[in-house]
Structures are given as structure tokens and as C-alpha cells.
mmCIF file with all atom_site columns, C-alpha atoms in Angstrom:
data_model
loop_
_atom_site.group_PDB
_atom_site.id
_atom_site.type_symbol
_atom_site.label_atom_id
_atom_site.label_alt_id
_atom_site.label_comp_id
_atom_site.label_asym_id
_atom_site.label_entity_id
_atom_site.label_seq_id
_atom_site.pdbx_PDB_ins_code
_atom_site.Cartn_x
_atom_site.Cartn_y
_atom_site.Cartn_z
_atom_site.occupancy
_atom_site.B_iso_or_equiv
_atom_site.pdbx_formal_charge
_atom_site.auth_seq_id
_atom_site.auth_comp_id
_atom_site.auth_asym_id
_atom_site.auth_atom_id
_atom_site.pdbx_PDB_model_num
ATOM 1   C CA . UNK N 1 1   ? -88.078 86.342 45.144 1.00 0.00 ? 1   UNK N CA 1
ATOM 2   C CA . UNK N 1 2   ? -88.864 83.795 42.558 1.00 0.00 ? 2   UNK N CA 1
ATOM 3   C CA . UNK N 1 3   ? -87.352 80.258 42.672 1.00 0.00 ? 3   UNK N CA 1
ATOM 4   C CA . UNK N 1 4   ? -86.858 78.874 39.033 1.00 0.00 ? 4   UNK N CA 1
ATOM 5   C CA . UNK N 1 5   ? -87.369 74.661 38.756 1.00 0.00 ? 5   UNK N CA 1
ATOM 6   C CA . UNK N 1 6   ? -85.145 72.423 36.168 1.00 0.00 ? 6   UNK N CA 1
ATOM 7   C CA . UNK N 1 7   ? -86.111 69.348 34.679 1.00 0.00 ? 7   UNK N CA 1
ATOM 8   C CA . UNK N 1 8   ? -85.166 66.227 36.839 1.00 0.00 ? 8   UNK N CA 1
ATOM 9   C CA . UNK N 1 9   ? -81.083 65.148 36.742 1.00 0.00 ? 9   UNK N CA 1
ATOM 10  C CA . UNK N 1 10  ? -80.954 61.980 34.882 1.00 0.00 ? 10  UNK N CA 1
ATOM 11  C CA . UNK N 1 11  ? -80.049 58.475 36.946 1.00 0.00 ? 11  UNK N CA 1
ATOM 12  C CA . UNK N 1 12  ? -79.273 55.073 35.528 1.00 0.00 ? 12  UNK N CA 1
ATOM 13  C CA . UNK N 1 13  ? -82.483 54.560 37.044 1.00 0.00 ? 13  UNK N CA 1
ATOM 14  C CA . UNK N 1 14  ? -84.743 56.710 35.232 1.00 0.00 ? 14  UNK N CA 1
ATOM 15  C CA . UNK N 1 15  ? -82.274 56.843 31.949 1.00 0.00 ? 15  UNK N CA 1
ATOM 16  C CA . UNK N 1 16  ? -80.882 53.002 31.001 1.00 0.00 ? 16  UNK N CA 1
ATOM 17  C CA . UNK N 1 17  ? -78.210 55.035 28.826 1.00 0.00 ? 17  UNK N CA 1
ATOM 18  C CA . UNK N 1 18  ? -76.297 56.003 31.585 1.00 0.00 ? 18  UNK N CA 1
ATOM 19  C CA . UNK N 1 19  ? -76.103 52.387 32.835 1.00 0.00 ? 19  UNK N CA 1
ATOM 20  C CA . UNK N 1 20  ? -74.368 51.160 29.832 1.00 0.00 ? 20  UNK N CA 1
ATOM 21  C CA . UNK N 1 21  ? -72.547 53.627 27.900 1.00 0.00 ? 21  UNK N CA 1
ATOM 22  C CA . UNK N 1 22  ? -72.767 54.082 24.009 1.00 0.00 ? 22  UNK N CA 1
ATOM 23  C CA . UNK N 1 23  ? -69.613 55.301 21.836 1.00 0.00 ? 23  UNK N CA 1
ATOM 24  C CA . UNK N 1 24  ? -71.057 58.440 18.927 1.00 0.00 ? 24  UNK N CA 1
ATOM 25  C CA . UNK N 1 25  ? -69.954 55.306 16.574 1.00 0.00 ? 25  UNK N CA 1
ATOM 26  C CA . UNK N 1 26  ? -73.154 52.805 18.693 1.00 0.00 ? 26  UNK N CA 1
ATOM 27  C CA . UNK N 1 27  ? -70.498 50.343 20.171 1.00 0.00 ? 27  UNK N CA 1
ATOM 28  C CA . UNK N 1 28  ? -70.456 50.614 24.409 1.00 0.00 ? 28  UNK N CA 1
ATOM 29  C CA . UNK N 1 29  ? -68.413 52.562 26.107 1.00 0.00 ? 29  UNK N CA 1
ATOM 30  C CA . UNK N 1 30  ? -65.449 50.689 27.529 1.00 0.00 ? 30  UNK N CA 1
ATOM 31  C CA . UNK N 1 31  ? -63.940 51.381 31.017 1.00 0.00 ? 31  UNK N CA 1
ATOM 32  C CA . UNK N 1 32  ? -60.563 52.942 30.819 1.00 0.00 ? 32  UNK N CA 1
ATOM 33  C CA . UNK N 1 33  ? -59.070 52.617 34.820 1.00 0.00 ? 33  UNK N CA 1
ATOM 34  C CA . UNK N 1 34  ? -60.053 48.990 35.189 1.00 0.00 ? 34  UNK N CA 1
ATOM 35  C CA . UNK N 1 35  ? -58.862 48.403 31.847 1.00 0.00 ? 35  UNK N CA 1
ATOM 36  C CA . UNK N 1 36  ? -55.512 49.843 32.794 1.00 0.00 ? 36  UNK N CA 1
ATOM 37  C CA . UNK N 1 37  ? -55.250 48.483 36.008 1.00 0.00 ? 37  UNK N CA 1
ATOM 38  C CA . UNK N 1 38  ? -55.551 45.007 34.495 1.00 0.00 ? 38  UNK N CA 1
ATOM 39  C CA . UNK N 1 39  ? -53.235 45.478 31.842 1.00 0.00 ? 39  UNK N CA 1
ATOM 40  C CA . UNK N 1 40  ? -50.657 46.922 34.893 1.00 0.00 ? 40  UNK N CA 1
ATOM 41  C CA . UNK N 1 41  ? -50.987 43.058 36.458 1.00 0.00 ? 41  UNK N CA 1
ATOM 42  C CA . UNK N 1 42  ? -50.250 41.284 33.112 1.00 0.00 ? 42  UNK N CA 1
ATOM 43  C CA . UNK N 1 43  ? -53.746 40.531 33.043 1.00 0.00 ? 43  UNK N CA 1
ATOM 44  C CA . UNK N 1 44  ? -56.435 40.082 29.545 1.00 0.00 ? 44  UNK N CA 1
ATOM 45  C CA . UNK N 1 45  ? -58.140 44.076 29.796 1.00 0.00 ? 45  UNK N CA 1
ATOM 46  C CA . UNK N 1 46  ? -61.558 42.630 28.871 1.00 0.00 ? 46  UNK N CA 1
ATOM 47  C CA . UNK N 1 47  ? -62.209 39.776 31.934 1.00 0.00 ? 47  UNK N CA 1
ATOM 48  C CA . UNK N 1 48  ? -59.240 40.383 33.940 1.00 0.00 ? 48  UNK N CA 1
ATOM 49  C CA . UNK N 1 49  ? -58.280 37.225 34.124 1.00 0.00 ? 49  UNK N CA 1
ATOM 50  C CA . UNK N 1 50  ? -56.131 35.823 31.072 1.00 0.00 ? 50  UNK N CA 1
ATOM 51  C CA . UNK N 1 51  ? -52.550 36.227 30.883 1.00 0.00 ? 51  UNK N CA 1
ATOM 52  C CA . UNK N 1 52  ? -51.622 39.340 28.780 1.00 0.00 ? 52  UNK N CA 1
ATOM 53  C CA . UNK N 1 53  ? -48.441 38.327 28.183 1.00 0.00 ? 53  UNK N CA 1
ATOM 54  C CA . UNK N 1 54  ? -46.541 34.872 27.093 1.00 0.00 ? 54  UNK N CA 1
ATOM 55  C CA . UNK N 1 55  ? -43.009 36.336 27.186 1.00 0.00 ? 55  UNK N CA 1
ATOM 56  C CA . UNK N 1 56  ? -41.422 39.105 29.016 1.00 0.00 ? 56  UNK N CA 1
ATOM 57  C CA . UNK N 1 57  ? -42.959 41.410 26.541 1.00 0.00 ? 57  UNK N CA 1
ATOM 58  C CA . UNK N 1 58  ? -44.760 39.131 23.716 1.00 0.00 ? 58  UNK N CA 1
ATOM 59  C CA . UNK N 1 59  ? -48.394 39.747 24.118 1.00 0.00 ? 59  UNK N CA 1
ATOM 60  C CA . UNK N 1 60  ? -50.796 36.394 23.757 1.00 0.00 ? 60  UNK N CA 1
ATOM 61  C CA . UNK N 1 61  ? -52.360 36.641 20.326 1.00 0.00 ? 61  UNK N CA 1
ATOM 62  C CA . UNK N 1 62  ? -55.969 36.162 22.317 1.00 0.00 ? 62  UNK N CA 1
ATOM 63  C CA . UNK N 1 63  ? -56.935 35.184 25.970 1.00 0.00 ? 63  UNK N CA 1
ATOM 64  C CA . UNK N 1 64  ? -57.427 31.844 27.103 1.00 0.00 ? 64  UNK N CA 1
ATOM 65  C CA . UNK N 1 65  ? -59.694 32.979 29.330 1.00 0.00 ? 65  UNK N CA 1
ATOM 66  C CA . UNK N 1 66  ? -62.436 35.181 27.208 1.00 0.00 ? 66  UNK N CA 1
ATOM 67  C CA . UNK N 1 67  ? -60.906 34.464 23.456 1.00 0.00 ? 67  UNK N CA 1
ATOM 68  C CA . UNK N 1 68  ? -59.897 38.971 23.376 1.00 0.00 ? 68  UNK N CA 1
ATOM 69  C CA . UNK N 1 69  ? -57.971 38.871 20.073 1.00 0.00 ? 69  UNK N CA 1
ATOM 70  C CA . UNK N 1 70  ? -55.294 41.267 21.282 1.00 0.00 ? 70  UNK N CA 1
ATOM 71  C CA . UNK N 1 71  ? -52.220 40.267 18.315 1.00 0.00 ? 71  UNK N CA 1
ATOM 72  C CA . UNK N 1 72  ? -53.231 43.430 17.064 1.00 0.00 ? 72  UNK N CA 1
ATOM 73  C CA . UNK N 1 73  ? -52.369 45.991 19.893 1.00 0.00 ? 73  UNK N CA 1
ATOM 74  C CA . UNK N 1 74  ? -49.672 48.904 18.412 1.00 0.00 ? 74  UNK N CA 1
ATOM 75  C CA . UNK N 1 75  ? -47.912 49.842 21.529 1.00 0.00 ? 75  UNK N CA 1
ATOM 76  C CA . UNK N 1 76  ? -44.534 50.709 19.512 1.00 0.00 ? 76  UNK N CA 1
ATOM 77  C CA . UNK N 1 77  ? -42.239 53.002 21.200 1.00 0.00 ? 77  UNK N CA 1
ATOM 78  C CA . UNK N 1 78  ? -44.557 54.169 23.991 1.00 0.00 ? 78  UNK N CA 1
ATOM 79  C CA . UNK N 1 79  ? -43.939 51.680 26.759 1.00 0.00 ? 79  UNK N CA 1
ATOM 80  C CA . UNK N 1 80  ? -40.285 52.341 26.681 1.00 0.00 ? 80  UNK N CA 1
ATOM 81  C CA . UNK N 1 81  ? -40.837 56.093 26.467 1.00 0.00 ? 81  UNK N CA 1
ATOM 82  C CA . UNK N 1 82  ? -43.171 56.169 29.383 1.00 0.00 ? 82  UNK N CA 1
ATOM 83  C CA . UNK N 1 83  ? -40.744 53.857 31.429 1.00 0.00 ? 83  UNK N CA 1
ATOM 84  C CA . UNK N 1 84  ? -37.629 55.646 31.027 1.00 0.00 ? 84  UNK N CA 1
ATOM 85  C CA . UNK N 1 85  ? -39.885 58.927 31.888 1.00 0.00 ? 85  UNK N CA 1
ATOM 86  C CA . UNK N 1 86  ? -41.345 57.589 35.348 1.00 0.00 ? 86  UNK N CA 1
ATOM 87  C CA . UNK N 1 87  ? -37.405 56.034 36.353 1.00 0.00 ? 87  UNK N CA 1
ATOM 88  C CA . UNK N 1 88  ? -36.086 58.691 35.510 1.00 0.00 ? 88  UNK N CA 1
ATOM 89  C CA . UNK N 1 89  ? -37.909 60.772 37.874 1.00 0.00 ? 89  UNK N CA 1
ATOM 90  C CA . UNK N 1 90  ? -37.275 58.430 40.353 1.00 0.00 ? 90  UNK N CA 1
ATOM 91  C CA . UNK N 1 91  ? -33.573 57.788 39.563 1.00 0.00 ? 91  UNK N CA 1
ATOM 92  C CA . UNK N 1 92  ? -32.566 61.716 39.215 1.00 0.00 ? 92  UNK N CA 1
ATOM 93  C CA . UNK N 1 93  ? -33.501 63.342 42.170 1.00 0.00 ? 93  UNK N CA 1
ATOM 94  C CA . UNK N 1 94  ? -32.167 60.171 44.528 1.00 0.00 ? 94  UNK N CA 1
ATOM 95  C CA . UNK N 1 95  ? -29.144 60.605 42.255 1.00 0.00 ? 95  UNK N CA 1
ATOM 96  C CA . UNK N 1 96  ? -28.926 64.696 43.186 1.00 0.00 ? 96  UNK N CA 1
ATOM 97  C CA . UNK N 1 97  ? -29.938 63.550 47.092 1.00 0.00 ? 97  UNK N CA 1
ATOM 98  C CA . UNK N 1 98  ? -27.125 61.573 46.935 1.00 0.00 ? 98  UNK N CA 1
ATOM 99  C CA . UNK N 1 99  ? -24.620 63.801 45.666 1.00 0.00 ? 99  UNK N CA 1
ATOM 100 C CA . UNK N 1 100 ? -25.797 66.633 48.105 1.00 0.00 ? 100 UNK N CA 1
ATOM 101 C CA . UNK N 1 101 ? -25.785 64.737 51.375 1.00 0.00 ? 101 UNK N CA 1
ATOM 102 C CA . UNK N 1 102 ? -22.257 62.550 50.745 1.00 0.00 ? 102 UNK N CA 1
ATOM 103 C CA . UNK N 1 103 ? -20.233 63.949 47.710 1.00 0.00 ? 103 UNK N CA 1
ATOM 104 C CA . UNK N 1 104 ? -19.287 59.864 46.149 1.00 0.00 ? 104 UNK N CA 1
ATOM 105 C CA . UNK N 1 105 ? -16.882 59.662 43.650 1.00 0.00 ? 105 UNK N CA 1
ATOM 106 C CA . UNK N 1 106 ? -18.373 59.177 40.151 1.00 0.00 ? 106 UNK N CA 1
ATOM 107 C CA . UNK N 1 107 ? -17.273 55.405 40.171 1.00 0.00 ? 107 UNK N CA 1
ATOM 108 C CA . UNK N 1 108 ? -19.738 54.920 43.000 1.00 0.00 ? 108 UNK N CA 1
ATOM 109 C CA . UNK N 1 109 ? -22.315 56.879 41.384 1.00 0.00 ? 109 UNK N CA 1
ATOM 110 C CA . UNK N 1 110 ? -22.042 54.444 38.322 1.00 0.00 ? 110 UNK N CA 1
ATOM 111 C CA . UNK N 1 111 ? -21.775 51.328 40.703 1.00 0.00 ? 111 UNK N CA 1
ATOM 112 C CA . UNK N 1 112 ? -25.097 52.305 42.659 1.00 0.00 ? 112 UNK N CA 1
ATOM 113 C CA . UNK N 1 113 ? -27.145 53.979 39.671 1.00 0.00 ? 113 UNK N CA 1
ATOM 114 C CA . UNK N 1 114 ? -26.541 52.132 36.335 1.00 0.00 ? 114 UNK N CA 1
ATOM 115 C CA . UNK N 1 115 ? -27.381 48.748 38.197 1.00 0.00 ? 115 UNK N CA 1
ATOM 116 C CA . UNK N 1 116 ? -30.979 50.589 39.984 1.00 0.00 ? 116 UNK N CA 1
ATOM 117 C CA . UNK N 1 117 ? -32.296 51.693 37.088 1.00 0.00 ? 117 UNK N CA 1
ATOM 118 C CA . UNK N 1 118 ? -31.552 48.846 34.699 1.00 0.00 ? 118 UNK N CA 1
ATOM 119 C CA . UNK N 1 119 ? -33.222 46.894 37.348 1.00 0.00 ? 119 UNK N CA 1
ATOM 120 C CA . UNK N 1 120 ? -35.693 49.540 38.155 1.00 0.00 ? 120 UNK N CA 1
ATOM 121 C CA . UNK N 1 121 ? -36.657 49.919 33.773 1.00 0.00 ? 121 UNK N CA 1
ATOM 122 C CA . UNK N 1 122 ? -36.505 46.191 33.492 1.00 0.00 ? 122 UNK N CA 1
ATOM 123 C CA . UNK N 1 123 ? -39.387 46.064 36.268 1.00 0.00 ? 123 UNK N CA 1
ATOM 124 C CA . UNK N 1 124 ? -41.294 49.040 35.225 1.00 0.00 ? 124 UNK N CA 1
ATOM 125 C CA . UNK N 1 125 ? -41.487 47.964 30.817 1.00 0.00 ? 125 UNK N CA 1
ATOM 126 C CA . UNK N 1 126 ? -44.105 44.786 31.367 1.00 0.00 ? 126 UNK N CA 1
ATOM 127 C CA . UNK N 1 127 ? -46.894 46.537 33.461 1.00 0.00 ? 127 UNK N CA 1
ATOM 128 C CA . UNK N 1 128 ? -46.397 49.813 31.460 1.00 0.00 ? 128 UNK N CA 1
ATOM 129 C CA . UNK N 1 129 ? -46.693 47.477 28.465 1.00 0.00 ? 129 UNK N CA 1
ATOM 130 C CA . UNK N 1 130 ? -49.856 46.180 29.957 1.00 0.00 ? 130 UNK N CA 1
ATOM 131 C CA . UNK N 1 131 ? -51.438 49.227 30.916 1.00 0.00 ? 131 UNK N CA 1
ATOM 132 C CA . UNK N 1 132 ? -51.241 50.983 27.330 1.00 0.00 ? 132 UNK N CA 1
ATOM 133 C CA . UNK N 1 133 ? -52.461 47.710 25.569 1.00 0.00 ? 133 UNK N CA 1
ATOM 134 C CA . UNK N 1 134 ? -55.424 47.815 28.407 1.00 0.00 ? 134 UNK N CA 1
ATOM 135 C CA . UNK N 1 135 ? -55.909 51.539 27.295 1.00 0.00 ? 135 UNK N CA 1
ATOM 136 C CA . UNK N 1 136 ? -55.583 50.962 23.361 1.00 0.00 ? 136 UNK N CA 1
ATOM 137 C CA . UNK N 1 137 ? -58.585 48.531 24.372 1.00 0.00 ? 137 UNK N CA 1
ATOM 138 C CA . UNK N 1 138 ? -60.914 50.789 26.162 1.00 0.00 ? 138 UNK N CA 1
ATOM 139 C CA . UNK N 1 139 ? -60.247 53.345 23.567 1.00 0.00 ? 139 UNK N CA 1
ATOM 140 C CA . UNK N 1 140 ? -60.931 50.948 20.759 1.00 0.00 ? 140 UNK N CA 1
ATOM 141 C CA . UNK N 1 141 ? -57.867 51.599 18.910 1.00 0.00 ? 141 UNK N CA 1
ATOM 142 C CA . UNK N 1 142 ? -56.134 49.739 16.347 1.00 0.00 ? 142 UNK N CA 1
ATOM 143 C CA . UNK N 1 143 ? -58.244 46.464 15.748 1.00 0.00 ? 143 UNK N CA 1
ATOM 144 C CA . UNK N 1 144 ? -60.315 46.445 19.050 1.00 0.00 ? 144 UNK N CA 1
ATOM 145 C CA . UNK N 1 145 ? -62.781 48.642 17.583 1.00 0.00 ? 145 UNK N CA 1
ATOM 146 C CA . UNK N 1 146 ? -64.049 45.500 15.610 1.00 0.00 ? 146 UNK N CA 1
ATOM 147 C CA . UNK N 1 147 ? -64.508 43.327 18.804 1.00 0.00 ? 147 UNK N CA 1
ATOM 148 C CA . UNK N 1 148 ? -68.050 43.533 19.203 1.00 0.00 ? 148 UNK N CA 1
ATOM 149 C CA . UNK N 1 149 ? -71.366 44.124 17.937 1.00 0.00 ? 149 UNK N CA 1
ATOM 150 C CA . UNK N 1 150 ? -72.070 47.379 17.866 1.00 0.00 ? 150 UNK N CA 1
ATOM 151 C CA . UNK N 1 151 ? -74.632 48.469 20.635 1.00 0.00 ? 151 UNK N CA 1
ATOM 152 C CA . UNK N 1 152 ? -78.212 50.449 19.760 1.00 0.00 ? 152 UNK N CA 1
ATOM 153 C CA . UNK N 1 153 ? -78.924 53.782 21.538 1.00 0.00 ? 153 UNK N CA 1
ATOM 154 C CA . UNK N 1 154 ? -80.260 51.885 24.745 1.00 0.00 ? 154 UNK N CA 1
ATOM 155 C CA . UNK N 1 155 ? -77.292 49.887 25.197 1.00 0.00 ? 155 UNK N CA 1
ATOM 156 C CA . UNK N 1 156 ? -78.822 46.691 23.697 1.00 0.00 ? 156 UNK N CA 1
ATOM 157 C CA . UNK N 1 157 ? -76.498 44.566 21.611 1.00 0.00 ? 157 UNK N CA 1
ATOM 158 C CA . UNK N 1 158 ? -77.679 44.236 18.085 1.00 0.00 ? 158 UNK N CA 1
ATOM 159 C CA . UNK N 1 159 ? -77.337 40.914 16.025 1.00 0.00 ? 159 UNK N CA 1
ATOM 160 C CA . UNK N 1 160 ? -78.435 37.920 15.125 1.00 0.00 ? 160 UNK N CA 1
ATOM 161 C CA . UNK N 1 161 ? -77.090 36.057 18.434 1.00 0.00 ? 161 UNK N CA 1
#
């Protein structure tokens, strides 16, 4: 019996590429949860600590905090898409629960439902908001892509700074 060797795995500490990511376009790789998770709390996706938004929905042109220029996020129809989808599935089978277990009229169906999920997609639309401008960041799509210097094939920022 003959046991066959490999080459070592790679570790951030014997390969300083894995520490810090780098995009096939030599810009760092951008971390997509945290990103998301910051836009979900209203917060700037780069530091996490801006406000994302100066309205109910009105994104800040750029963060006080770090100076992100996020004006140019595109996140169009999908926030309301993605809210009604989650309520929805939320809303419909409490709805069907309901009906099952105590038979209301449809008066009280329209008293107890229309006012939940109006509340309920009212709640929901700013942190889904968030988390798709926090993802349109880590992905680099339309106008973050520009934010930075692009990064050489260690990780080290390139520039004259």
C-alpha cells in the first residue's frame, strides 16, 4: 500500500492572498454578510457606522462617517419586491391558520390582515432597502466599482498615496 503526498493547503499565513482578497478585475474583494448586515441596521456598508439613510427611504448621497459616495446605488424595484415576498409568507399562512382554527367573517379578516401587513411592509422596506444597497456595494455594482484604488495581486493598494 502506497500513500500518495499533496503539496501543502494554502493559509493566510503562508499565502498573504488569502488574507486580503483580490477581484479577477485587481480591486479587493469586499465582504458580502457584514455588508448586508449593516445595510439591514440603516447603517454606511463600508465602516458600519454612518447613517444609510436621511429619510424613510432617501439614501445619504455619502457617509458622514467614512465619505462612501453611495447617491449612486440602483436598488429600483427590488426592495419592494423582496418585501412583499418575505410578508407575504408571513401574512398567508397566519391568514390560512386563522381561517382553519376559527372560521371569521371576511370583514374580520380585512380588519386584522390589511392593517398587519401594511404595518408589517412598512417595517420590513428600510432594512431590505439597506441590505441590497450593502450588497450592490460588496458586489461593486453600479458606481461602487470606482471607489477605490485598485489592489495588486498581493493585496497591496496601488497609487500615488
Amino acid at each position: 500500500m502506497t500513500v500518495e503526498t499533496t503539496a501543502p493547503i494554502a493559509s493566510p499565513a503562508t499565502d498573504p492572498t488569502l488574507v486580503t482578497p483580490v477581484t479577477s478585475e485587481g480591486q479587493t474583494a469586499r465582504p458580502v454578510w457584514p455588508a448586508m448586515m449593516k445595510g439591514l441596521r440603516h447603517k454606511c456598508p463600508k465602516c458600519g457606522k454612518g447613517a444609510l439613510f436621511s429619510a424613510y427611504l432617501k439614501v445619504v448621497d455619502s457617509c458622514e462617517n467614512c465619505g462612501q459616495e453611495l447617491h449612486h446605488h440602483r436598488a429600483d424595484d427590488a426592495p419592494p419586491y423582496f418585501t412583499i415576498f418575505v410578508s407575504g409568507h408571513i401574512i398567508i399562512p397566519l391568514m390560512i391558520v386563522m381561517e382553519r382554527i376559527w372560521e371569521p367573517a371576511m370583514w374580520i379578516h380585512m380588519a386584522v390582515w390589511l392593517p398587519v401587513t401594511l404595518i408589517m411592509c412598512m417595517a420590513l422596506l428600510p432594512p431590505i432597502k439597506g441590505a441590497l444597497v450593502g450588497l450592490q456595494w460588496a458586489f461593486r455594482m453600479h458606481g461602487f466599482e470606482y471607489d477605490e484604488e485598485p489592489a495588486d495581486a498581493s493585496g497591496a493598494r496601488t497609487g500615488s498615496s
